[in-house]
Coordinates of C-alpha atoms in Angstrom, one line a residue:
M1 CA -74.6 72.3 -17.9
K2 CA -75.5 69.5 -15.6
L3 CA -73.8 67.0 -18.0
H4 CA -70.6 69.1 -18.0
L5 CA -70.6 69.1 -14.2
K6 CA -71.1 65.3 -14.2
Y7 CA -68.0 64.7 -16.3
K8 CA -66.1 67.3 -14.4
C9 CA -66.7 65.2 -11.2
I10 CA -65.8 61.9 -12.8
L11 CA -62.6 63.0 -14.5
P12 CA -60.4 63.2 -11.3
S13 CA -61.5 59.8 -10.2
A14 CA -60.7 58.3 -13.6
I15 CA -57.3 60.0 -13.6
F16 CA -56.6 58.6 -10.1
L17 CA -57.5 55.1 -11.2
L18 CA -55.3 55.3 -14.3
L19 CA -52.4 56.6 -12.3
T20 CA -52.9 53.8 -9.7
Y21 CA -53.0 51.2 -12.3
Y22 CA -49.9 52.5 -14.0
I23 CA -47.9 52.6 -10.8
Y24 CA -48.9 49.1 -9.8
S25 CA -48.2 47.7 -13.2
Q26 CA -44.8 49.2 -13.2
Y27 CA -44.1 47.8 -9.7
F28 CA -45.1 44.2 -10.6
A29 CA -43.2 44.4 -13.9
A30 CA -40.1 45.4 -12.2
S31 CA -40.6 42.9 -9.4
F32 CA -41.1 40.1 -11.9
K33 CA -38.0 41.2 -13.9
H34 CA -35.9 41.3 -10.8
T35 CA -37.1 37.9 -9.7
S36 CA -36.4 36.3 -13.1
H37 CA -33.0 37.9 -13.2
R38 CA -32.2 36.6 -9.7
K39 CA -33.3 33.1 -10.7
S40 CA -31.2 33.2 -13.9
Q41 CA -28.2 34.3 -11.8
K42 CA -28.6 31.5 -9.2
Q43 CA -28.4 28.5 -11.5
P44 CA -24.9 29.2 -12.9
V45 CA -23.7 29.8 -9.3
A46 CA -25.1 26.4 -8.3
E47 CA -23.5 24.7 -11.3
A48 CA -20.2 26.4 -10.6
T49 CA -20.2 25.2 -7.0
S50 CA -20.9 21.7 -8.0
Y51 CA -18.2 21.8 -10.6
S52 CA -15.8 23.2 -8.1
K53 CA -16.4 20.4 -5.7
L54 CA -15.8 17.8 -8.3
S55 CA -12.6 19.4 -9.6
K56 CA -11.2 20.1 -6.2
L57 CA -11.7 16.6 -5.0
N58 CA -8.6 15.4 -6.8
K59 CA -6.7 18.8 -6.9
S60 CA -7.3 20.3 -3.5
I61 CA -9.1 19.7 -0.2
G62 CA -11.0 22.9 0.3
S63 CA -14.4 21.6 -0.9
Q64 CA -14.1 18.3 1.1
G65 CA -14.1 20.3 4.4
S66 CA -16.9 19.7 6.9
D67 CA -18.6 16.8 5.1
L68 CA -15.4 14.8 4.9
M69 CA -14.4 15.5 8.4
S70 CA -17.9 14.7 9.7
I71 CA -18.1 11.3 7.9
K72 CA -14.6 10.4 8.8
S73 CA -15.0 11.4 12.4
E74 CA -18.0 9.2 12.7
N75 CA -16.3 6.2 11.0
N76 CA -13.2 6.7 13.1
A77 CA -15.2 6.8 16.4
N78 CA -17.0 3.6 15.4
T79 CA -13.7 1.8 14.7
L80 CA -12.2 3.0 18.0
K81 CA -15.3 1.8 19.8
K82 CA -15.1 -1.6 18.2
I83 CA -11.4 -1.9 19.1
S84 CA -12.1 -0.9 22.7
W85 CA -14.8 -3.6 23.0
Y86 CA -12.4 -6.3 21.7
C87 CA -9.6 -5.0 24.0
E88 CA -11.9 -5.4 27.0
S89 CA -12.9 -8.9 25.9
D90 CA -9.5 -10.4 25.0
A91 CA -6.6 -10.6 27.3
H92 CA -4.2 -11.4 24.5
L93 CA -4.9 -8.1 22.8
R94 CA -4.5 -6.2 26.0
E95 CA -1.1 -7.7 26.6
L96 CA 0.4 -6.5 23.4
P97 CA 3.0 -3.8 24.1
I98 CA 3.1 -0.2 22.9
P99 CA 4.8 -0.4 19.4
T100 CA 8.4 0.5 19.1
R101 CA 7.8 2.0 15.7
M102 CA 5.5 4.8 16.8
Y103 CA 7.3 7.9 15.7
N104 CA 6.7 11.4 17.1
I105 CA 6.5 14.1 14.5
P106 CA 6.1 17.4 16.3
F107 CA 6.2 19.4 13.0
H108 CA 2.9 17.8 12.1
N109 CA 1.5 17.3 15.6
L110 CA 1.1 13.5 15.2
S111 CA 2.6 10.3 16.4
L112 CA 2.6 7.7 13.6
T113 CA 3.1 3.9 13.7
L114 CA 4.6 2.7 10.5
I115 CA 3.7 -0.8 9.2
A116 CA 5.5 -2.5 6.4
K117 CA 3.4 -2.8 3.1
V118 CA 0.9 -0.2 4.4
A119 CA 2.4 2.8 2.5
S120 CA 5.3 3.2 5.0
T121 CA 7.7 4.3 2.2
S122 CA 5.2 7.0 1.2
W123 CA 5.1 8.2 4.7
V124 CA 8.9 8.4 5.2
A125 CA 9.3 10.1 1.9
F126 CA 6.7 12.7 2.9
L127 CA 8.4 13.3 6.2
A128 CA 11.8 13.7 4.6
Q129 CA 10.4 16.4 2.3
T130 CA 8.3 18.3 4.9
S131 CA 10.3 18.0 8.1
L132 CA 13.5 16.1 7.8
S133 CA 15.5 17.8 5.0
Q134 CA 18.7 15.9 6.0
C135 CA 17.1 12.7 4.6
M136 CA 16.3 14.2 1.2
V137 CA 19.5 12.8 -0.3
H138 CA 18.1 9.3 0.1
L139 CA 15.0 9.9 -2.0
D140 CA 17.0 9.1 -5.1
K141 CA 18.2 5.8 -3.8
P142 CA 15.4 3.3 -4.5
S143 CA 17.5 0.1 -4.2
V144 CA 16.4 -2.4 -1.7
G145 CA 13.0 -0.7 -1.0
Y146 CA 14.5 2.7 -0.1
A147 CA 16.2 1.1 2.9
S148 CA 18.5 4.1 3.4
L149 CA 15.6 6.5 3.3
H150 CA 13.7 4.5 6.0
Q151 CA 16.8 4.3 8.2
C152 CA 17.5 8.1 8.0
V153 CA 13.9 9.1 8.7
K154 CA 13.5 6.7 11.6
A155 CA 16.9 7.6 13.1
N156 CA 15.8 11.2 13.2
L157 CA 12.4 10.7 14.8
D158 CA 11.8 10.4 18.5
T159 CA 9.8 7.5 20.0
S160 CA 9.5 8.6 23.6
S161 CA 6.0 8.3 25.0
D162 CA 6.6 11.6 26.9
N163 CA 6.8 13.5 23.7
R164 CA 3.5 12.4 22.2
R165 CA 1.1 13.7 24.8
D166 CA -0.2 16.6 22.6
N167 CA -0.1 14.6 19.3
I168 CA -2.9 12.7 17.7
R169 CA -1.9 9.0 17.5
V170 CA -2.3 7.4 14.1
V171 CA -1.9 4.0 12.5
F172 CA -2.8 3.0 8.9
V173 CA -4.0 -0.6 8.3
R174 CA -4.7 -2.6 5.2
D175 CA -6.8 -5.6 4.1
P176 CA -4.6 -8.5 5.1
W177 CA -5.4 -10.6 2.0
K178 CA -4.5 -7.8 -0.3
R179 CA -1.4 -7.1 1.7
L180 CA -0.2 -10.7 1.3
V181 CA -0.7 -10.5 -2.5
S182 CA 1.2 -7.2 -2.5
V183 CA 4.1 -8.8 -0.5
Y184 CA 4.2 -11.7 -2.9
K185 CA 4.3 -9.6 -6.0
D186 CA 6.7 -7.0 -4.7
K187 CA 9.1 -9.0 -2.5
I188 CA 8.9 -12.6 -3.9
V189 CA 8.3 -12.2 -7.6
K190 CA 10.4 -9.1 -8.1
Q191 CA 13.1 -9.4 -5.5
R192 CA 13.3 -13.0 -4.3
F193 CA 13.0 -11.7 -0.8
V194 CA 16.0 -12.5 1.5
Q195 CA 13.7 -12.7 4.6
A196 CA 11.8 -15.5 2.9
A197 CA 15.0 -17.6 2.4
S198 CA 13.6 -20.4 4.6
C199 CA 10.6 -20.7 2.2
Y200 CA 12.9 -21.3 -0.7
T201 CA 14.8 -23.9 1.3
R202 CA 11.5 -25.5 2.3
W203 CA 10.6 -26.0 -1.3
N204 CA 14.1 -26.6 -2.6
I205 CA 14.0 -23.6 -4.9
S206 CA 17.1 -21.5 -5.5
R207 CA 16.8 -18.0 -4.2
E208 CA 19.0 -16.3 -6.8
S209 CA 18.6 -12.7 -7.7
N210 CA 15.8 -11.9 -10.1
A211 CA 18.3 -11.0 -12.8
E212 CA 19.9 -14.4 -12.5
S213 CA 16.8 -16.5 -12.2
K214 CA 14.8 -16.0 -15.3
N215 CA 14.9 -19.6 -16.2
N216 CA 14.4 -20.9 -12.6
P217 CA 11.1 -21.2 -10.9
N218 CA 10.1 -18.9 -8.2
L219 CA 7.9 -19.6 -5.2
S220 CA 4.3 -20.0 -6.1
F221 CA 1.8 -18.0 -4.2
I222 CA 0.5 -21.1 -2.5
Q223 CA 4.0 -22.2 -1.5
F224 CA 4.5 -18.8 0.0
L225 CA 1.3 -19.0 1.9
T226 CA 2.2 -22.5 3.1
C227 CA 5.4 -21.2 4.6
I228 CA 3.6 -18.4 6.3
S229 CA 1.1 -20.9 7.8
E230 CA 3.8 -23.4 8.9
L231 CA 5.8 -20.6 10.7
G232 CA 3.0 -18.4 11.8
R233 CA 0.8 -21.0 13.4
N234 CA 3.5 -21.6 16.0
N235 CA 4.2 -18.0 16.7
P236 CA 3.0 -15.2 14.3
N237 CA 5.7 -12.9 15.8
W238 CA 8.3 -15.0 14.0
L239 CA 6.9 -13.8 10.6
D240 CA 8.7 -11.1 8.7
P241 CA 7.2 -7.6 9.4
H242 CA 6.1 -7.4 5.7
Y243 CA 3.6 -10.2 6.3
R244 CA 3.4 -10.3 10.1
P245 CA -0.2 -9.6 11.3
Q246 CA -0.6 -5.9 11.6
Y247 CA -2.2 -5.9 15.0
L248 CA 0.9 -7.5 16.5
M249 CA 3.0 -4.5 15.4
H250 CA 0.9 -1.5 16.5
G251 CA -0.5 -2.4 19.9
P252 CA -4.2 -1.7 19.3
C253 CA -5.0 -1.6 23.0
S254 CA -1.9 -0.1 24.5
A255 CA -1.0 2.7 22.1
G256 CA -4.0 4.9 22.7
Y257 CA -4.7 5.6 19.1
T258 CA -7.0 8.5 18.3
H259 CA -7.2 7.9 14.5
I260 CA -7.2 4.7 12.4
G261 CA -6.6 5.2 8.7
K262 CA -7.2 2.6 6.0
L263 CA -4.9 2.2 2.9
E264 CA -8.0 1.5 0.8
D265 CA -9.2 5.1 1.4
I266 CA -5.9 6.8 1.9
S267 CA -6.7 9.8 -0.2
N268 CA -9.5 10.9 2.1
D269 CA -7.9 9.5 5.3
F270 CA -4.7 11.5 4.6
V271 CA -6.8 14.7 4.5
Y272 CA -8.7 13.7 7.6
I273 CA -5.5 13.0 9.5
M274 CA -3.7 16.1 8.6
K275 CA -6.7 18.4 9.3
S276 CA -7.2 16.6 12.7
A277 CA -3.6 17.1 13.6
Q278 CA -3.5 20.8 12.4
P279 CA -7.0 22.2 12.5
S280 CA -5.9 25.6 11.3
I281 CA -4.0 24.3 8.2
S282 CA -4.8 26.2 5.1
D283 CA -6.3 24.6 2.0
K284 CA -3.2 25.7 0.1
K285 CA -0.8 24.0 2.5
L286 CA -2.9 20.8 2.6
A287 CA -3.1 20.6 -1.1
E288 CA 0.7 21.0 -1.2
Y289 CA 1.1 18.1 1.3
K290 CA -1.2 15.9 -0.8
N291 CA 0.9 16.5 -3.9
I292 CA 4.0 15.6 -1.9
F293 CA 2.5 12.5 -0.4
F294 CA 0.8 11.1 -3.4
G295 CA 3.6 12.1 -5.8
G296 CA 6.4 10.5 -3.8
P297 CA 8.9 7.9 -5.0
R298 CA 6.6 5.0 -4.0
R299 CA 3.1 6.3 -4.8
P300 CA 0.4 4.8 -2.5
W301 CA -1.7 4.0 -5.6
E302 CA 1.1 1.7 -6.7
V303 CA 1.2 0.1 -3.3
I304 CA -2.5 -0.5 -3.4
N305 CA -2.4 -1.8 -6.9
D306 CA 0.3 -4.3 -6.1
G307 CA -2.5 -6.6 -4.9
E308 CA -5.0 -5.7 -7.6
K309 CA -3.6 -4.9 -11.1
S310 CA -2.6 -7.6 -13.6
K311 CA -4.9 -10.0 -11.8
K312 CA -7.6 -9.3 -9.4
Y313 CA -6.2 -10.2 -6.0
Q314 CA -9.0 -12.7 -5.3
Q315 CA -7.7 -14.8 -8.2
Y316 CA -4.5 -15.5 -6.2
Y317 CA -6.6 -17.3 -3.7
A318 CA -8.8 -19.3 -6.1
D319 CA -6.7 -22.6 -5.6
V320 CA -5.9 -22.2 -1.9
S321 CA -7.3 -25.2 -0.1
N322 CA -9.8 -24.9 2.7
D323 CA -7.3 -26.3 5.2
L324 CA -4.6 -23.7 4.3
M325 CA -7.2 -20.9 4.2
A326 CA -8.4 -21.9 7.7
Q327 CA -4.8 -21.7 9.1
L328 CA -4.3 -18.3 7.5
Q329 CA -7.6 -17.1 8.9
D330 CA -6.4 -18.1 12.4
I331 CA -3.2 -16.1 11.9
Y332 CA -4.8 -12.9 10.5
K333 CA -8.2 -13.1 12.3
W334 CA -7.5 -10.0 14.4
D335 CA -6.5 -7.9 11.4
V336 CA -9.9 -8.9 10.0
M337 CA -12.0 -8.4 13.1
L338 CA -10.6 -5.2 14.5
Y339 CA -10.8 -3.3 11.2
G340 CA -13.8 -4.8 9.5
Y341 CA -12.2 -6.7 6.6
K342 CA -13.5 -9.9 5.1
L343 CA -12.7 -13.2 6.8
H344 CA -12.2 -14.8 3.4
P345 CA -10.7 -13.1 0.4
L346 CA -13.3 -14.7 -1.9
T347 CA -16.3 -13.4 0.0
P348 CA -18.2 -11.1 -2.4
V349 CA -18.2 -7.4 -1.4
S350 CA -21.7 -6.6 0.0

């Protein structure tokens, strides 16, 4: 009887312990299953985000967002700070006038200075397609460097300083040594540039059209540089705009630029400029603008590659004498110093 009572007392406690064990085991099993499932769900999402960033880099701009703007804003601020320091230190820079080729584009909330051989044709083609439809007819007229397209766009843009107060002010610049190679390949080798007629006379070389001159020598790159040196060392302003120092044409101290773009990073700088000018622009519209700009009649990649494909641009300078190089450095020194380019084209990239 006593034994029966003993078991009768123990039984409820055992049942309670078994129920408690069962409940906790089910809870931890469910918790572990939920955690494992959540982890298994996270990894594909992270991979998808990474893939999205990589794919959108060339197709859209949505994923570049804050990181790109932050990096570019910091770089731009440093460049503007450097320019300001040089402007305070050098009277010659301060005296350069506001450029006459700073065009106000209210549709895009920007004022843009165009410089020859720094994707200027890409810009005027972009503007024709996005805000100056009356110039669209000239997109199919590539002869003589799209001269009629340039003329139409510029004739329909305002240059008054009163109308640029609310705009961001932009200029794109380029490595001066690559720019000279680009000018030589595009204007001298292909077109026998009419503005370089004095160089042909200087070297007693016929400046016939390219179609008529297959058996006649063209200017060599060194001959071309020698002409630039001889004319530019007296007054660089006498040089043709295609190879005139860039700083002389955009007034780095007087124009009040808010943004400096570089041709070498134009894909990112274009996004940075457009988002700075129009902070509320949608990713869809910005992607559309990128397609227009980079798919235009004179693609910026082709302009960049003018100085780099076929031969690396440094190879053009391999036989340039030290004396000639020193004269060119004196002409283009401010393009180098203001925007952080190399003083000598053969200097290795650090």
